Amino acid sequence: MATAPTPITVFHLVVLYAAGISNSAGPENPLVAACIFGLDITHSSPSHRFHAFLYAIIGAAFAILIMSFIIALYLYWSRRRKTAAPAFDQEGNPRSRPHLRPNTGSIWFKIRDLEKATSFFSHRNLIGRGGFGVVYKGILSDGTPVAVKQILDSNFEGDEEFRNEVEIISNLRHRNLVPLRGCCITDDPDHQRYLVYDLMPNGSLENHIFINSNKHPNLSWPQRKNIILDVAKGLAYLHYGVKPAIYHRDIKATNILLDEEMRARVADFGLARQSKEGQSHLTTRVAGTHGYLAPEYALYGQLTEKTDVYSFGIVILEIMTGKKAIDTSASSEVVLITDWVWKLIKVGKAEKVLDECLVENGVNPKGVMVRFLMVGVLCAHVMVALRPTIADALRMLEGDIDVPALPDRPLGNTFTALEIY
């Protein structure tokens, strides 16, 4: 019985067969390759060779086209990443894509994201304007409503100081502060800066105490009381809840926003400044709004926690009276709300200064409302030493401590309206 050939025997036979073909036909003959590799090699006609050459040219051109498209697409995306608004890493180095700041949760946005959210900063989305910038409402790609503040003028010396400011704001977490969601610095020569906050649906306090309409009805006494207490708690957190203390410097009705529950949140920390604990601060540039500036700050640039207390006192009086800090309706003179309220309280006519809607129904507690008025006058006293701290003012408002008798105001024209404003 014959045995099957082994693989080695078959290999040897193939080699011998190929060698025989090669010796008889020559090593350059196509039959040699056909024998060794099992290829079906036939002689092609000239027309077949032309077609093969044509197919090769077309294939090469198609391959070049595909490679060119891939390279062009790569260059396009690289260019887009370079021109996007930069973010900054922990060392302050610019990056091209937004990311979360470590330990803060704030986001560095791309400018094209903010342009899309605000319809390219359309005028119809403009919701506020101040000395340091304008504010637009917008909706992010995930549906979140935001307020985008475009900073037009500020005390910042450069991007590094702005980043430090954002770092401070991002770490602030309190129920009565407007949370900062993120910011943006464009990559153009102007380095335009933006701050992105959560949108407060009920707008600013100013719209509710000075504009009476169906959209902004008169605030009730419980609402006004809560707003005053909320602002006091927000300031107390800035003065005592963080180290070193933060002085806002621009407390006013437009910088107090109302959320969906009509609770107050202090906004606009673009002017916030930290101060060494226990020391006052002298600044060469006064930041703030006429009517809310403490006299010592307006005249001498002396900044302390009592500067915010003065502005807070003015806000209390505006909320309780429904009148603005400065009354310029009379062409002959300028009337300060502090002078007007103090004079009537001193002669026992405190109820005369309360907003009419607070006293017309006769059900609101007049004693409590008068106490709020007295705290407002005390906080807005022209003498720094006679103002309470924001902590003591809060305790007076809540009834934990008695409100002291109102001290007399300085005689003469030491602080006239024209000197201060």
Short mmCIF file of C-alpha atoms in Angstrom, two decimals:
data_model
loop_
_atom_site.label_atom_id
_atom_site.label_comp_id
_atom_site.label_asym_id
_atom_site.label_seq_id
_atom_site.Cartn_x
_atom_site.Cartn_y
_atom_site.Cartn_z
CA MET A 1 0.00 0.00 0.00
CA ALA A 2 1.47 3.31 -1.15
CA THR A 3 1.96 5.94 1.49
CA ALA A 4 0.89 9.60 1.00
CA PRO A 5 3.74 11.96 0.21
CA THR A 6 4.89 14.13 3.08
CA PRO A 7 4.85 18.00 2.84
CA ILE A 8 8.63 17.94 2.53
CA THR A 9 8.44 15.52 -0.40
CA VAL A 10 5.82 17.74 -2.14
CA PHE A 11 7.99 20.81 -1.63
CA HIS A 12 10.98 19.04 -3.16
CA LEU A 13 8.93 17.98 -6.17
CA VAL A 14 7.73 21.59 -6.72
CA VAL A 15 11.27 22.87 -6.57
CA LEU A 16 12.49 20.23 -9.02
CA TYR A 17 9.60 20.99 -11.39
CA ALA A 18 10.26 24.74 -11.25
CA ALA A 19 13.95 24.15 -11.80
CA GLY A 20 13.19 22.09 -14.88
CA ILE A 21 10.97 24.76 -16.35
CA SER A 22 13.53 27.44 -15.59
CA ASN A 23 16.34 25.48 -17.25
CA SER A 24 14.30 24.79 -20.39
CA ALA A 25 12.62 28.23 -20.81
CA GLY A 26 15.08 30.58 -19.20
CA PRO A 27 14.75 32.50 -15.87
CA GLU A 28 13.25 35.58 -17.55
CA ASN A 29 10.43 33.71 -19.24
CA PRO A 30 6.92 34.44 -17.73
CA LEU A 31 6.31 30.69 -17.60
CA VAL A 32 8.80 30.49 -14.74
CA ALA A 33 6.71 32.85 -12.53
CA ALA A 34 3.52 31.12 -13.62
CA CYS A 35 4.92 27.78 -12.56
CA ILE A 36 6.30 28.91 -9.22
CA PHE A 37 3.40 31.12 -8.04
CA GLY A 38 0.52 29.49 -9.83
CA LEU A 39 -0.31 32.67 -11.79
CA ASP A 40 -2.32 32.74 -14.98
CA ILE A 41 0.03 34.90 -17.02
CA THR A 42 -0.85 35.55 -20.65
CA HIS A 43 0.57 37.92 -23.14
CA SER A 44 -1.49 41.13 -23.31
CA SER A 45 -2.22 43.01 -26.46
CA PRO A 46 -1.22 46.68 -26.90
CA SER A 47 -4.84 47.79 -26.33
CA HIS A 48 -4.94 45.92 -23.05
CA ARG A 49 -1.72 47.57 -21.94
CA PHE A 50 -3.18 51.01 -22.81
CA HIS A 51 -6.29 50.32 -20.76
CA ALA A 52 -4.20 49.17 -17.82
CA PHE A 53 -2.10 52.33 -18.03
CA LEU A 54 -5.25 54.48 -18.18
CA TYR A 55 -6.75 52.75 -15.13
CA ALA A 56 -3.51 53.28 -13.23
CA ILE A 57 -3.52 57.01 -14.01
CA ILE A 58 -7.16 57.37 -12.92
CA GLY A 59 -6.54 55.42 -9.71
CA ALA A 60 -3.51 57.53 -8.86
CA ALA A 61 -5.43 60.75 -9.50
CA PHE A 62 -8.31 59.56 -7.32
CA ALA A 63 -5.91 58.65 -4.51
CA ILE A 64 -4.27 62.08 -4.72
CA LEU A 65 -7.70 63.74 -4.60
CA ILE A 66 -8.69 61.80 -1.47
CA MET A 67 -5.42 62.66 0.28
CA SER A 68 -5.78 66.34 -0.64
CA PHE A 69 -9.30 66.41 0.81
CA ILE A 70 -8.13 64.83 4.08
CA ILE A 71 -5.24 67.30 4.42
CA ALA A 72 -7.51 70.28 3.66
CA LEU A 73 -10.05 69.11 6.26
CA TYR A 74 -7.30 68.74 8.87
CA LEU A 75 -5.96 72.26 8.16
CA TYR A 76 -9.48 73.72 8.34
CA TRP A 77 -10.19 72.28 11.78
CA SER A 78 -6.75 73.31 13.02
CA ARG A 79 -7.38 76.88 11.91
CA ARG A 80 -10.79 76.95 13.59
CA ARG A 81 -9.33 75.77 16.88
CA LYS A 82 -6.63 78.45 16.76
CA THR A 83 -9.09 81.29 16.07
CA ALA A 84 -11.59 80.25 18.78
CA ALA A 85 -11.74 82.27 22.00
CA PRO A 86 -8.98 80.97 24.25
CA ALA A 87 -9.36 79.51 27.67
CA PHE A 88 -6.60 79.40 30.23
CA ASP A 89 -5.09 76.51 32.08
CA GLN A 90 -4.00 76.53 35.70
CA GLU A 91 -0.80 78.38 34.82
CA GLY A 92 -2.65 81.01 32.80
CA ASN A 93 -1.56 79.64 29.42
CA PRO A 94 -4.15 80.08 26.65
CA ARG A 95 -6.06 77.11 25.30
CA SER A 96 -8.41 76.95 22.38
CA ARG A 97 -11.32 75.03 23.90
CA PRO A 98 -13.50 75.81 26.92
CA HIS A 99 -13.05 73.84 30.10
CA LEU A 100 -14.02 73.83 33.73
CA ARG A 101 -11.86 75.84 36.10
CA PRO A 102 -10.47 73.57 38.84
CA ASN A 103 -12.25 73.77 42.21
CA THR A 104 -14.67 76.45 40.99
CA GLY A 105 -16.96 74.92 38.35
CA SER A 106 -16.84 78.07 36.19
CA ILE A 107 -16.45 77.67 32.45
CA TRP A 108 -14.26 79.54 29.97
CA PHE A 109 -16.61 80.03 27.04
CA LYS A 110 -15.77 80.46 23.39
CA ILE A 111 -16.91 83.75 21.91
CA ARG A 112 -18.85 81.97 19.16
CA ASP A 113 -20.90 80.18 21.84
CA LEU A 114 -21.85 83.52 23.43
CA GLU A 115 -22.61 85.04 20.03
CA LYS A 116 -24.95 82.16 19.24
CA ALA A 117 -26.61 82.40 22.67
CA THR A 118 -27.31 86.13 22.34
CA SER A 119 -28.06 86.19 18.59
CA PHE A 120 -24.74 87.96 18.06
CA PHE A 121 -25.45 90.37 20.91
CA SER A 122 -28.64 91.57 19.33
CA HIS A 123 -30.11 94.82 20.63
CA ARG A 124 -33.40 93.06 21.37
CA ASN A 125 -31.54 90.94 23.93
CA LEU A 126 -30.08 93.95 25.73
CA ILE A 127 -31.37 93.92 29.34
CA GLY A 128 -29.03 96.30 31.15
CA ARG A 129 -26.46 99.02 30.70
CA GLY A 130 -24.03 100.57 33.16
CA GLY A 131 -20.82 102.53 33.37
CA PHE A 132 -18.68 99.41 33.07
CA GLY A 133 -20.55 97.41 30.45
CA VAL A 134 -23.76 96.13 28.94
CA VAL A 135 -25.72 92.97 29.73
CA TYR A 136 -27.49 90.69 27.25
CA LYS A 137 -29.80 87.80 27.90
CA GLY A 138 -29.10 84.58 26.07
CA ILE A 139 -29.73 80.85 25.92
CA LEU A 140 -26.86 78.39 25.82
CA SER A 141 -26.84 75.37 23.53
CA ASP A 142 -28.09 73.16 26.39
CA GLY A 143 -31.11 75.45 26.93
CA THR A 144 -29.79 77.25 30.01
CA PRO A 145 -30.83 80.94 30.21
CA VAL A 146 -27.91 83.23 31.04
CA ALA A 147 -27.00 86.90 31.37
CA VAL A 148 -23.85 87.84 29.44
CA LYS A 149 -22.07 90.98 30.60
CA GLN A 150 -19.76 92.58 28.07
CA ILE A 151 -17.19 94.61 30.02
CA LEU A 152 -16.48 97.89 28.23
CA ASP A 153 -14.54 99.67 30.96
CA SER A 154 -12.92 98.42 34.13
CA ASN A 155 -10.03 98.80 36.53
CA PHE A 156 -8.33 95.65 35.30
CA GLU A 157 -4.74 96.23 34.20
CA GLY A 158 -4.60 93.10 32.07
CA ASP A 159 -5.90 89.61 31.43
CA GLU A 160 -4.07 88.22 34.44
CA GLU A 161 -5.91 90.54 36.85
CA PHE A 162 -9.19 89.69 35.14
CA ARG A 163 -8.52 85.97 35.57
CA ASN A 164 -7.74 86.52 39.25
CA GLU A 165 -11.01 88.41 39.63
CA VAL A 166 -12.94 85.59 37.99
CA GLU A 167 -11.22 83.11 40.28
CA ILE A 168 -12.41 85.11 43.33
CA ILE A 169 -15.98 85.39 42.06
CA SER A 170 -16.18 81.74 41.06
CA ASN A 171 -15.42 80.64 44.61
CA LEU A 172 -18.29 82.66 46.11
CA ARG A 173 -21.28 80.47 46.95
CA HIS A 174 -24.23 82.01 48.76
CA ARG A 175 -28.00 81.95 48.42
CA ASN A 176 -28.14 85.74 48.05
CA LEU A 177 -25.41 86.19 45.44
CA VAL A 178 -25.88 85.83 41.69
CA PRO A 179 -23.71 82.82 40.73
CA LEU A 180 -21.04 83.27 38.07
CA ARG A 181 -21.33 80.57 35.40
CA GLY A 182 -18.20 81.45 33.43
CA CYS A 183 -16.37 84.03 31.34
CA CYS A 184 -14.63 84.62 28.03
CA ILE A 185 -11.66 86.56 26.68
CA THR A 186 -11.53 86.96 22.91
CA ASP A 187 -8.33 86.33 20.98
CA ASP A 188 -8.49 89.57 19.00
CA PRO A 189 -6.18 92.54 19.72
CA ASP A 190 -8.83 94.16 21.97
CA HIS A 191 -9.06 91.10 24.24
CA GLN A 192 -12.76 91.74 24.85
CA ARG A 193 -13.96 90.32 28.18
CA TYR A 194 -17.30 88.78 29.11
CA LEU A 195 -18.85 87.47 32.32
CA VAL A 196 -21.64 84.89 32.15
CA TYR A 197 -24.13 84.73 35.03
CA ASP A 198 -27.30 82.77 35.70
CA LEU A 199 -30.26 84.75 34.41
CA MET A 200 -32.57 86.10 37.12
CA PRO A 201 -36.09 85.90 35.63
CA ASN A 202 -37.61 88.84 37.54
CA GLY A 203 -34.99 91.40 36.60
CA SER A 204 -33.60 94.11 38.83
CA LEU A 205 -35.06 95.66 41.95
CA GLU A 206 -35.18 99.05 40.24
CA ASN A 207 -37.84 97.84 37.80
CA HIS A 208 -40.11 96.86 40.69
CA ILE A 209 -39.86 99.91 42.95
CA PHE A 210 -39.67 102.74 40.40
CA ILE A 211 -41.71 101.34 37.48
CA ASN A 212 -45.33 100.52 38.24
CA SER A 213 -47.03 98.48 35.51
CA ASN A 214 -48.80 95.20 34.92
CA LYS A 215 -45.41 93.64 34.26
CA HIS A 216 -43.92 95.11 37.44
CA PRO A 217 -46.68 95.49 40.06
CA ASN A 218 -46.01 97.13 43.42
CA LEU A 219 -44.00 95.00 45.78
CA SER A 220 -45.86 93.83 48.88
CA TRP A 221 -44.50 94.43 52.37
CA PRO A 222 -43.41 90.77 52.83
CA GLN A 223 -41.56 90.95 49.52
CA ARG A 224 -39.80 94.20 50.45
CA LYS A 225 -38.88 92.87 53.87
CA ASN A 226 -37.39 89.69 52.39
CA ILE A 227 -35.45 91.64 49.78
CA ILE A 228 -33.85 93.91 52.40
CA LEU A 229 -32.92 90.93 54.58
CA ASP A 230 -31.56 89.03 51.58
CA VAL A 231 -29.29 91.91 50.56
CA ALA A 232 -28.03 92.25 54.15
CA LYS A 233 -27.22 88.53 54.28
CA GLY A 234 -25.41 88.67 50.95
CA LEU A 235 -23.27 91.59 52.11
CA ALA A 236 -22.60 89.94 55.46
CA TYR A 237 -21.24 86.94 53.57
CA LEU A 238 -18.93 89.16 51.50
CA HIS A 239 -17.69 91.03 54.58
CA TYR A 240 -17.32 88.10 56.98
CA GLY A 241 -17.85 84.84 55.09
CA VAL A 242 -14.66 85.03 52.98
CA LYS A 243 -11.10 85.92 53.90
CA PRO A 244 -9.96 88.52 53.13
CA ALA A 245 -13.21 90.46 53.08
CA ILE A 246 -14.73 91.60 49.79
CA TYR A 247 -16.14 95.11 49.39
CA HIS A 248 -18.66 95.39 46.60
CA ARG A 249 -18.43 99.20 46.17
CA ASP A 250 -21.50 99.50 43.94
CA ILE A 251 -24.56 98.38 45.88
CA LYS A 252 -27.63 99.88 44.21
CA ALA A 253 -31.10 98.91 43.02
CA THR A 254 -29.95 97.86 39.54
CA ASN A 255 -27.36 95.50 41.04
CA ILE A 256 -29.95 93.68 43.13
CA LEU A 257 -31.66 91.01 41.04
CA LEU A 258 -34.76 88.97 41.81
CA ASP A 259 -35.02 85.25 41.17
CA GLU A 260 -38.12 83.21 40.34
CA GLU A 261 -39.24 83.39 43.98
CA MET A 262 -38.75 87.19 44.17
CA ARG A 263 -35.82 86.70 46.51
CA ALA A 264 -32.91 89.12 46.20
CA ARG A 265 -29.45 88.28 44.92
CA VAL A 266 -26.58 90.76 44.90
CA ALA A 267 -25.02 91.02 41.45
CA ASP A 268 -22.24 92.72 39.49
CA PHE A 269 -19.07 91.59 41.19
CA GLY A 270 -16.98 93.03 38.39
CA LEU A 271 -16.19 95.84 40.83
CA ALA A 272 -15.52 93.59 43.81
CA ARG A 273 -12.21 94.11 45.60
CA GLN A 274 -10.54 92.21 48.38
CA SER A 275 -9.05 94.10 51.29
CA LYS A 276 -6.59 93.20 54.00
CA GLU A 277 -8.42 92.29 57.14
CA GLY A 278 -8.79 95.14 59.62
CA GLN A 279 -7.48 97.79 57.25
CA SER A 280 -9.17 100.48 55.22
CA HIS A 281 -8.25 100.93 51.61
CA LEU A 282 -7.40 104.11 49.75
CA THR A 283 -8.09 103.94 46.04
CA THR A 284 -7.12 106.40 43.33
CA ARG A 285 -10.27 105.67 41.32
CA VAL A 286 -13.71 105.82 42.89
CA ALA A 287 -16.11 103.21 41.55
CA GLY A 288 -19.81 103.47 42.22
CA THR A 289 -22.99 105.34 41.39
CA HIS A 290 -24.04 108.85 42.35
CA GLY A 291 -26.53 108.80 45.19
CA TYR A 292 -25.17 105.57 46.66
CA LEU A 293 -21.58 106.65 47.36
CA ALA A 294 -20.52 107.14 50.96
CA PRO A 295 -19.17 110.69 51.50
CA GLU A 296 -15.72 109.59 52.71
CA TYR A 297 -15.36 107.35 49.68
CA ALA A 298 -16.58 109.94 47.18
CA LEU A 299 -14.39 112.72 48.61
CA TYR A 300 -11.27 110.94 49.80
CA GLY A 301 -11.34 107.46 48.27
CA GLN A 302 -11.43 105.82 51.69
CA LEU A 303 -12.89 102.32 51.29
CA THR A 304 -14.03 100.24 54.27
CA GLU A 305 -16.87 97.85 55.00
CA LYS A 306 -18.87 100.90 56.10
CA THR A 307 -18.82 102.06 52.46
CA ASP A 308 -21.11 99.18 51.50
CA VAL A 309 -23.20 99.81 54.63
CA TYR A 310 -23.91 103.37 53.46
CA SER A 311 -25.07 102.15 50.04
CA PHE A 312 -27.18 99.46 51.70
CA GLY A 313 -28.87 102.15 53.83
CA ILE A 314 -29.77 104.08 50.67
CA VAL A 315 -31.27 100.92 49.15
CA ILE A 316 -33.39 100.36 52.29
CA LEU A 317 -34.78 103.87 52.05
CA GLU A 318 -35.56 103.47 48.35
CA ILE A 319 -37.42 100.22 48.98
CA MET A 320 -39.41 101.64 51.89
CA THR A 321 -40.28 104.99 50.27
CA GLY A 322 -40.49 104.11 46.59
CA LYS A 323 -38.33 107.16 45.83
CA LYS A 324 -34.89 107.38 44.26
CA ALA A 325 -31.71 108.28 46.13
CA ILE A 326 -31.51 111.70 44.49
CA ASP A 327 -34.62 113.69 43.64
CA THR A 328 -33.90 116.16 40.85
CA SER A 329 -37.54 116.89 39.99
CA ALA A 330 -37.27 120.33 41.60
CA SER A 331 -35.08 122.49 39.38
CA SER A 332 -34.11 124.79 42.26
CA GLU A 333 -32.40 122.21 44.46
CA VAL A 334 -31.21 118.64 44.79
CA VAL A 335 -32.96 116.61 47.48
CA LEU A 336 -31.16 113.65 49.01
CA ILE A 337 -33.39 110.84 50.26
CA THR A 338 -31.35 110.64 53.47
CA ASP A 339 -32.03 114.30 54.36
CA TRP A 340 -35.72 114.05 53.56
CA VAL A 341 -36.33 110.86 55.58
CA TRP A 342 -34.19 111.95 58.55
CA LYS A 343 -36.03 115.27 58.93
CA LEU A 344 -39.49 113.65 58.95
CA ILE A 345 -38.46 110.88 61.36
CA LYS A 346 -36.96 113.46 63.72
CA VAL A 347 -40.30 115.29 63.96
CA GLY A 348 -42.26 112.08 64.49
CA LYS A 349 -43.70 111.77 60.94
CA ALA A 350 -42.04 108.54 59.87
CA GLU A 351 -45.25 107.23 58.31
CA LYS A 352 -45.19 110.15 55.88
CA VAL A 353 -42.16 108.76 54.09
CA LEU A 354 -43.45 105.21 53.62
CA ASP A 355 -44.58 104.19 50.14
CA GLU A 356 -48.31 104.83 49.83
CA CYS A 357 -49.04 101.25 48.82
CA LEU A 358 -47.59 100.06 52.15
CA VAL A 359 -49.94 102.12 54.32
CA GLU A 360 -53.10 102.41 52.26
CA ASN A 361 -54.55 99.05 53.27
CA GLY A 362 -53.75 99.52 56.98
CA VAL A 363 -52.83 95.86 57.56
CA ASN A 364 -49.03 96.05 57.40
CA PRO A 365 -47.15 96.38 60.72
CA LYS A 366 -46.21 100.06 60.87
CA GLY A 367 -43.91 99.56 63.83
CA VAL A 368 -41.74 97.07 61.94
CA MET A 369 -41.72 99.24 58.83
CA VAL A 370 -40.61 102.27 60.84
CA ARG A 371 -37.83 100.17 62.36
CA PHE A 372 -36.60 99.34 58.86
CA LEU A 373 -36.67 103.05 58.02
CA MET A 374 -34.58 103.91 61.07
CA VAL A 375 -32.02 101.23 60.24
CA GLY A 376 -31.78 102.65 56.72
CA VAL A 377 -31.15 106.18 58.05
CA LEU A 378 -28.59 104.88 60.53
CA CYS A 379 -26.71 102.91 57.87
CA ALA A 380 -26.68 105.93 55.54
CA HIS A 381 -25.33 108.35 58.17
CA VAL A 382 -22.65 110.67 56.83
CA MET A 383 -20.36 109.93 59.80
CA VAL A 384 -18.55 106.61 59.37
CA ALA A 385 -18.23 105.94 63.10
CA LEU A 386 -21.99 106.22 63.62
CA ARG A 387 -22.91 103.59 61.06
CA PRO A 388 -23.41 100.00 62.24
CA THR A 389 -21.62 97.09 60.66
CA ILE A 390 -23.66 95.03 58.23
CA ALA A 391 -23.86 92.29 60.87
CA ASP A 392 -25.35 94.65 63.46
CA ALA A 393 -27.67 96.15 60.85
CA LEU A 394 -28.98 92.66 60.07
CA ARG A 395 -29.59 91.95 63.74
CA MET A 396 -31.51 95.25 64.07
CA LEU A 397 -33.65 94.42 61.06
CA GLU A 398 -34.49 90.99 62.44
CA GLY A 399 -35.33 92.48 65.84
CA ASP A 400 -32.53 90.72 67.71
CA ILE A 401 -31.14 94.04 69.03
CA ASP A 402 -32.75 97.44 69.50
CA VAL A 403 -32.21 100.26 67.05
CA PRO A 404 -30.39 103.09 68.84
CA ALA A 405 -31.74 106.63 68.81
CA LEU A 406 -30.87 108.38 65.59
CA PRO A 407 -27.84 110.67 66.13
CA ASP A 408 -27.90 114.23 64.90
CA ARG A 409 -26.47 114.99 61.53
CA PRO A 410 -23.50 117.39 61.19
CA LEU A 411 -24.43 121.05 61.12
CA GLY A 412 -23.45 123.36 58.31
CA ASN A 413 -22.52 122.41 54.78
CA THR A 414 -19.79 119.92 55.58
CA PHE A 415 -21.20 117.45 53.08
CA THR A 416 -23.42 119.16 50.53
CA ALA A 417 -25.05 117.42 47.64
CA LEU A 418 -22.78 119.14 45.15
CA GLU A 419 -19.63 118.18 47.05
CA ILE A 420 -20.59 114.53 47.26
CA TYR A 421 -22.14 114.07 43.83
#
